[in-house]
PDB file of C-alpha atoms in Angstrom:
ATOM      1  CA  MET F   1      15.466  12.102   0.130  1.00  0.00           C
ATOM      2  CA  GLU F   2      11.798  13.398   0.609  1.00  0.00           C
ATOM      3  CA  ILE F   3       9.604  11.185   1.830  1.00  0.00           C
ATOM      4  CA  SER F   4       6.772  11.596  -0.554  1.00  0.00           C
ATOM      5  CA  ASN F   5       9.382  10.533  -3.265  1.00  0.00           C
ATOM      6  CA  PHE F   6      10.656   7.216  -1.053  1.00  0.00           C
ATOM      7  CA  MET F   7       6.747   6.430  -0.301  1.00  0.00           C
ATOM      8  CA  ARG F   8       5.389   7.680  -3.885  1.00  0.00           C
ATOM      9  CA  ASP F   9       8.147   5.212  -5.635  1.00  0.00           C
ATOM     10  CA  GLU F  10       6.921   2.154  -3.559  1.00  0.00           C
ATOM     11  CA  HIS F  11       3.137   3.367  -4.447  1.00  0.00           C
ATOM     12  CA  ARG F  12       3.823   2.725  -8.327  1.00  0.00           C
ATOM     13  CA  MET F  13       6.218  -0.811  -7.064  1.00  0.00           C
ATOM     14  CA  CYS F  14       2.940  -1.937  -6.080  1.00  0.00           C
ATOM     15  CA  ASP F  15       0.722  -0.528  -8.323  1.00  0.00           C
ATOM     16  CA  GLU F  16       3.291  -2.911 -11.087  1.00  0.00           C
ATOM     17  CA  SER F  17       3.214  -5.897  -9.233  1.00  0.00           C
ATOM     18  CA  PHE F  18      -0.601  -6.381  -9.202  1.00  0.00           C
ATOM     19  CA  ALA F  19      -0.815  -5.043 -13.036  1.00  0.00           C
ATOM     20  CA  LYS F  20       0.867  -8.347 -13.234  1.00  0.00           C
ATOM     21  CA  ALA F  21      -1.084 -10.290 -11.661  1.00  0.00           C
ATOM     22  CA  GLU F  22      -4.014  -9.237 -13.057  1.00  0.00           C
ATOM     23  CA  GLN F  23      -2.644  -9.549 -16.912  1.00  0.00           C
ATOM     24  CA  ALA F  24      -1.975 -13.279 -15.465  1.00  0.00           C
ATOM     25  CA  VAL F  25      -5.487 -13.829 -14.208  1.00  0.00           C
ATOM     26  CA  ASN F  26      -6.551 -12.638 -17.349  1.00  0.00           C
ATOM     27  CA  ASN F  27      -4.257 -14.677 -18.973  1.00  0.00           C
ATOM     28  CA  GLY F  28      -5.774 -17.605 -17.146  1.00  0.00           C
ATOM     29  CA  ASP F  29      -2.559 -18.266 -15.551  1.00  0.00           C
ATOM     30  CA  PHE F  30      -2.985 -18.619 -12.143  1.00  0.00           C
ATOM     31  CA  LYS F  31       0.329 -19.818 -10.860  1.00  0.00           C
ATOM     32  CA  GLU F  32       1.971 -16.982 -12.608  1.00  0.00           C
ATOM     33  CA  ALA F  33      -0.563 -14.766 -10.982  1.00  0.00           C
ATOM     34  CA  PHE F  34       0.121 -16.090  -7.385  1.00  0.00           C
ATOM     35  CA  GLU F  35       3.448 -14.817  -7.476  1.00  0.00           C
ATOM     36  CA  HIS F  36       3.087 -11.568  -8.623  1.00  0.00           C
ATOM     37  CA  PHE F  37       0.197 -11.496  -6.582  1.00  0.00           C
ATOM     38  CA  GLU F  38       2.480 -12.336  -3.640  1.00  0.00           C
ATOM     39  CA  LYS F  39       4.596  -9.902  -4.409  1.00  0.00           C
ATOM     40  CA  PHE F  40       2.268  -7.200  -3.844  1.00  0.00           C
ATOM     41  CA  MET F  41       0.932  -8.277  -1.183  1.00  0.00           C
ATOM     42  CA  ILE F  42       4.048  -8.599   0.709  1.00  0.00           C
ATOM     43  CA  ASP F  43       4.737  -5.475  -0.951  1.00  0.00           C
ATOM     44  CA  THR F  44       2.071  -3.568   0.122  1.00  0.00           C
ATOM     45  CA  LEU F  45       1.968  -4.671   3.849  1.00  0.00           C
ATOM     46  CA  LYS F  46       5.491  -3.697   4.211  1.00  0.00           C
ATOM     47  CA  HIS F  47       4.670  -0.510   2.829  1.00  0.00           C
ATOM     48  CA  PHE F  48       2.073  -0.356   5.313  1.00  0.00           C
ATOM     49  CA  ASP F  49       4.434  -1.407   8.603  1.00  0.00           C
ATOM     50  CA  LYS F  50       6.645   1.394   7.425  1.00  0.00           C
ATOM     51  CA  GLU F  51       3.556   3.743   7.528  1.00  0.00           C
ATOM     52  CA  GLU F  52       2.430   2.841  10.841  1.00  0.00           C
ATOM     53  CA  GLU F  53       5.522   1.467  12.549  1.00  0.00           C
ATOM     54  CA  ILE F  54       7.276   4.385  11.760  1.00  0.00           C
ATOM     55  CA  LEU F  55       6.251   7.198   9.603  1.00  0.00           C
ATOM     56  CA  PHE F  56       3.031   7.686  11.256  1.00  0.00           C
ATOM     57  CA  PRO F  57       3.951   7.414  14.655  1.00  0.00           C
ATOM     58  CA  ARG F  58       6.383  10.202  14.290  1.00  0.00           C
ATOM     59  CA  PHE F  59       4.175  12.353  12.542  1.00  0.00           C
ATOM     60  CA  GLU F  60       1.288  11.897  15.408  1.00  0.00           C
ATOM     61  CA  GLU F  61       4.422  12.597  17.874  1.00  0.00           C
ATOM     62  CA  VAL F  62       5.782  16.290  16.237  1.00  0.00           C
ATOM     63  CA  THR F  63       1.955  17.110  15.599  1.00  0.00           C
ATOM     64  CA  GLY F  64       0.104  15.732  18.153  1.00  0.00           C
ATOM     65  CA  ASN F  65      -2.797  15.197  15.966  1.00  0.00           C
ATOM     66  CA  THR F  66      -3.999  11.590  16.721  1.00  0.00           C
ATOM     67  CA  GLU F  67      -7.021  11.659  15.016  1.00  0.00           C
ATOM     68  CA  GLY F  68      -6.466  13.288  11.769  1.00  0.00           C
ATOM     69  CA  PRO F  69      -5.305  11.914   8.534  1.00  0.00           C
ATOM     70  CA  THR F  70      -3.177   8.658  10.176  1.00  0.00           C
ATOM     71  CA  LYS F  71      -6.281   7.267  11.688  1.00  0.00           C
ATOM     72  CA  VAL F  72      -7.760   7.429   8.453  1.00  0.00           C
ATOM     73  CA  MET F  73      -4.729   5.766   6.659  1.00  0.00           C
ATOM     74  CA  CYS F  74      -4.874   3.014   9.006  1.00  0.00           C
ATOM     75  CA  TYR F  75      -8.429   2.378   9.137  1.00  0.00           C
ATOM     76  CA  GLU F  76      -8.209   2.250   4.476  1.00  0.00           C
ATOM     77  CA  HIS F  77      -4.904  -0.229   5.548  1.00  0.00           C
ATOM     78  CA  ASN F  78      -6.895  -2.695   7.424  1.00  0.00           C
ATOM     79  CA  GLN F  79      -9.964  -2.579   4.614  1.00  0.00           C
ATOM     80  CA  VAL F  80      -6.913  -3.185   1.946  1.00  0.00           C
ATOM     81  CA  ARG F  81      -5.842  -6.414   4.348  1.00  0.00           C
ATOM     82  CA  GLY F  82      -9.209  -8.180   4.062  1.00  0.00           C
ATOM     83  CA  LEU F  83      -9.351  -7.225   0.247  1.00  0.00           C
ATOM     84  CA  LEU F  84      -5.984  -8.603   0.089  1.00  0.00           C
ATOM     85  CA  GLU F  85      -7.250 -12.391   1.479  1.00  0.00           C
ATOM     86  CA  GLN F  86      -9.843 -11.952  -0.688  1.00  0.00           C
ATOM     87  CA  LEU F  87      -8.104 -12.178  -3.277  1.00  0.00           C
ATOM     88  CA  LYS F  88      -5.540 -14.533  -2.360  1.00  0.00           C
ATOM     89  CA  ASP F  89      -8.744 -16.891  -2.107  1.00  0.00           C
ATOM     90  CA  ALA F  90      -9.918 -16.103  -5.387  1.00  0.00           C
ATOM     91  CA  ILE F  91      -6.445 -17.162  -6.769  1.00  0.00           C
ATOM     92  CA  ASP F  92      -6.124 -20.241  -5.216  1.00  0.00           C
ATOM     93  CA  LYS F  93      -9.513 -21.275  -6.279  1.00  0.00           C
ATOM     94  CA  GLU F  94      -8.687 -19.928  -9.577  1.00  0.00           C
ATOM     95  CA  ASP F  95     -12.245 -18.228 -10.045  1.00  0.00           C
ATOM     96  CA  LYS F  96     -11.673 -14.851 -12.655  1.00  0.00           C
ATOM     97  CA  GLU F  97     -14.693 -13.779 -12.246  1.00  0.00           C
ATOM     98  CA  ARG F  98     -13.899 -13.408  -7.942  1.00  0.00           C
ATOM     99  CA  PHE F  99     -10.599 -11.799  -8.589  1.00  0.00           C
ATOM    100  CA  PHE F 100     -11.541  -9.117 -10.886  1.00  0.00           C
ATOM    101  CA  SER F 101     -14.763  -8.349  -9.073  1.00  0.00           C
ATOM    102  CA  VAL F 102     -12.058  -7.634  -5.674  1.00  0.00           C
ATOM    103  CA  ALA F 103      -9.409  -6.289  -7.857  1.00  0.00           C
ATOM    104  CA  ASP F 104     -11.857  -3.673  -9.091  1.00  0.00           C
ATOM    105  CA  THR F 105     -12.599  -2.715  -5.281  1.00  0.00           C
ATOM    106  CA  ILE F 106      -9.570  -3.054  -4.324  1.00  0.00           C
ATOM    107  CA  MET F 107      -7.838  -0.723  -6.762  1.00  0.00           C
ATOM    108  CA  ILE F 108     -10.295   2.245  -6.454  1.00  0.00           C
ATOM    109  CA  LEU F 109      -9.538   1.887  -2.909  1.00  0.00           C
ATOM    110  CA  LEU F 110      -6.080   2.268  -3.483  1.00  0.00           C
ATOM    111  CA  GLN F 111      -5.914   4.540  -6.051  1.00  0.00           C
ATOM    112  CA  GLN F 112      -7.899   6.736  -3.879  1.00  0.00           C
ATOM    113  CA  HIS F 113      -5.940   6.039  -0.834  1.00  0.00           C
ATOM    114  CA  ASN F 114      -2.331   6.761  -2.317  1.00  0.00           C
ATOM    115  CA  MET F 115      -3.781   9.885  -3.678  1.00  0.00           C
ATOM    116  CA  LYS F 116      -4.630  11.153  -0.499  1.00  0.00           C
ATOM    117  CA  GLU F 117      -1.493  10.044   0.912  1.00  0.00           C
ATOM    118  CA  GLU F 118       0.846  11.458  -2.209  1.00  0.00           C
ATOM    119  CA  GLN F 119      -1.148  14.672  -1.998  1.00  0.00           C
ATOM    120  CA  MET F 120      -1.462  15.488   1.308  1.00  0.00           C
ATOM    121  CA  LEU F 121      -0.011  13.376   4.236  1.00  0.00           C
ATOM    122  CA  TYR F 122       3.112  12.977   2.491  1.00  0.00           C
ATOM    123  CA  ALA F 123       3.248  16.412   1.493  1.00  0.00           C
ATOM    124  CA  MET F 124       2.564  17.249   5.349  1.00  0.00           C
ATOM    125  CA  CYS F 125       5.323  14.806   6.537  1.00  0.00           C
ATOM    126  CA  ASP F 126       7.894  16.366   3.965  1.00  0.00           C
ATOM    127  CA  ARG F 127       7.182  19.749   5.818  1.00  0.00           C
ATOM    128  CA  VAL F 128       6.882  18.818   9.633  1.00  0.00           C
ATOM    129  CA  LEU F 129       9.459  16.127   9.329  1.00  0.00           C
ATOM    130  CA  ALA F 130      12.001  17.668   7.269  1.00  0.00           C
ATOM    131  CA  PRO F 131      14.858  17.611   9.512  1.00  0.00           C
ATOM    132  CA  GLN F 132      14.532  13.987  10.391  1.00  0.00           C
ATOM    133  CA  ALA F 133      13.416  13.045   6.522  1.00  0.00           C
ATOM    134  CA  SER F 134      16.511  11.037   5.999  1.00  0.00           C
ATOM    135  CA  GLU F 135      16.940   9.151   9.078  1.00  0.00           C
ATOM    136  CA  LEU F 136      13.153   8.578   8.689  1.00  0.00           C
ATOM    137  CA  VAL F 137      13.725   7.249   5.084  1.00  0.00           C
ATOM    138  CA  GLU F 138      16.511   5.042   6.513  1.00  0.00           C
ATOM    139  CA  LYS F 139      14.677   3.712   9.256  1.00  0.00           C
ATOM    140  CA  MET F 140      11.881   2.629   6.836  1.00  0.00           C
ATOM    141  CA  LYS F 141      14.094   1.294   4.091  1.00  0.00           C
ATOM    142  CA  ALA F 142      15.779  -1.014   6.740  1.00  0.00           C
ATOM    143  CA  LEU F 143      11.847  -2.385   8.053  1.00  0.00           C
TER     144      LEU F 143
END
């Protein structure tokens, strides 16, 4: 399996959970919203861990590039982590307006972030890590 396909599929899975959380908040069902949001948050953070602990270090090792795209992606991961806490707080307080304000911000950030990963970084990983792709995907699945 190509790295890009595996990682892109994870992006889509996270997007679906987030859309369900937004729909539940829109319907005023904060209990259901929390369940979907919690899945989104856990899956997103696990995805970041797979990148930061497995994929990015191997990419940096093979390319010798530690100041390029992986550094930018990690910076954006940290921005998302902060926004996740704000979203959780908005759900906990059943604050629909605050939730959608932060949701708009996180969705714009994630859409841009995912696009950069999917169109550039993952394609580079597929090229430079091709001989190790299956091994890396298995390690990420196991994390």
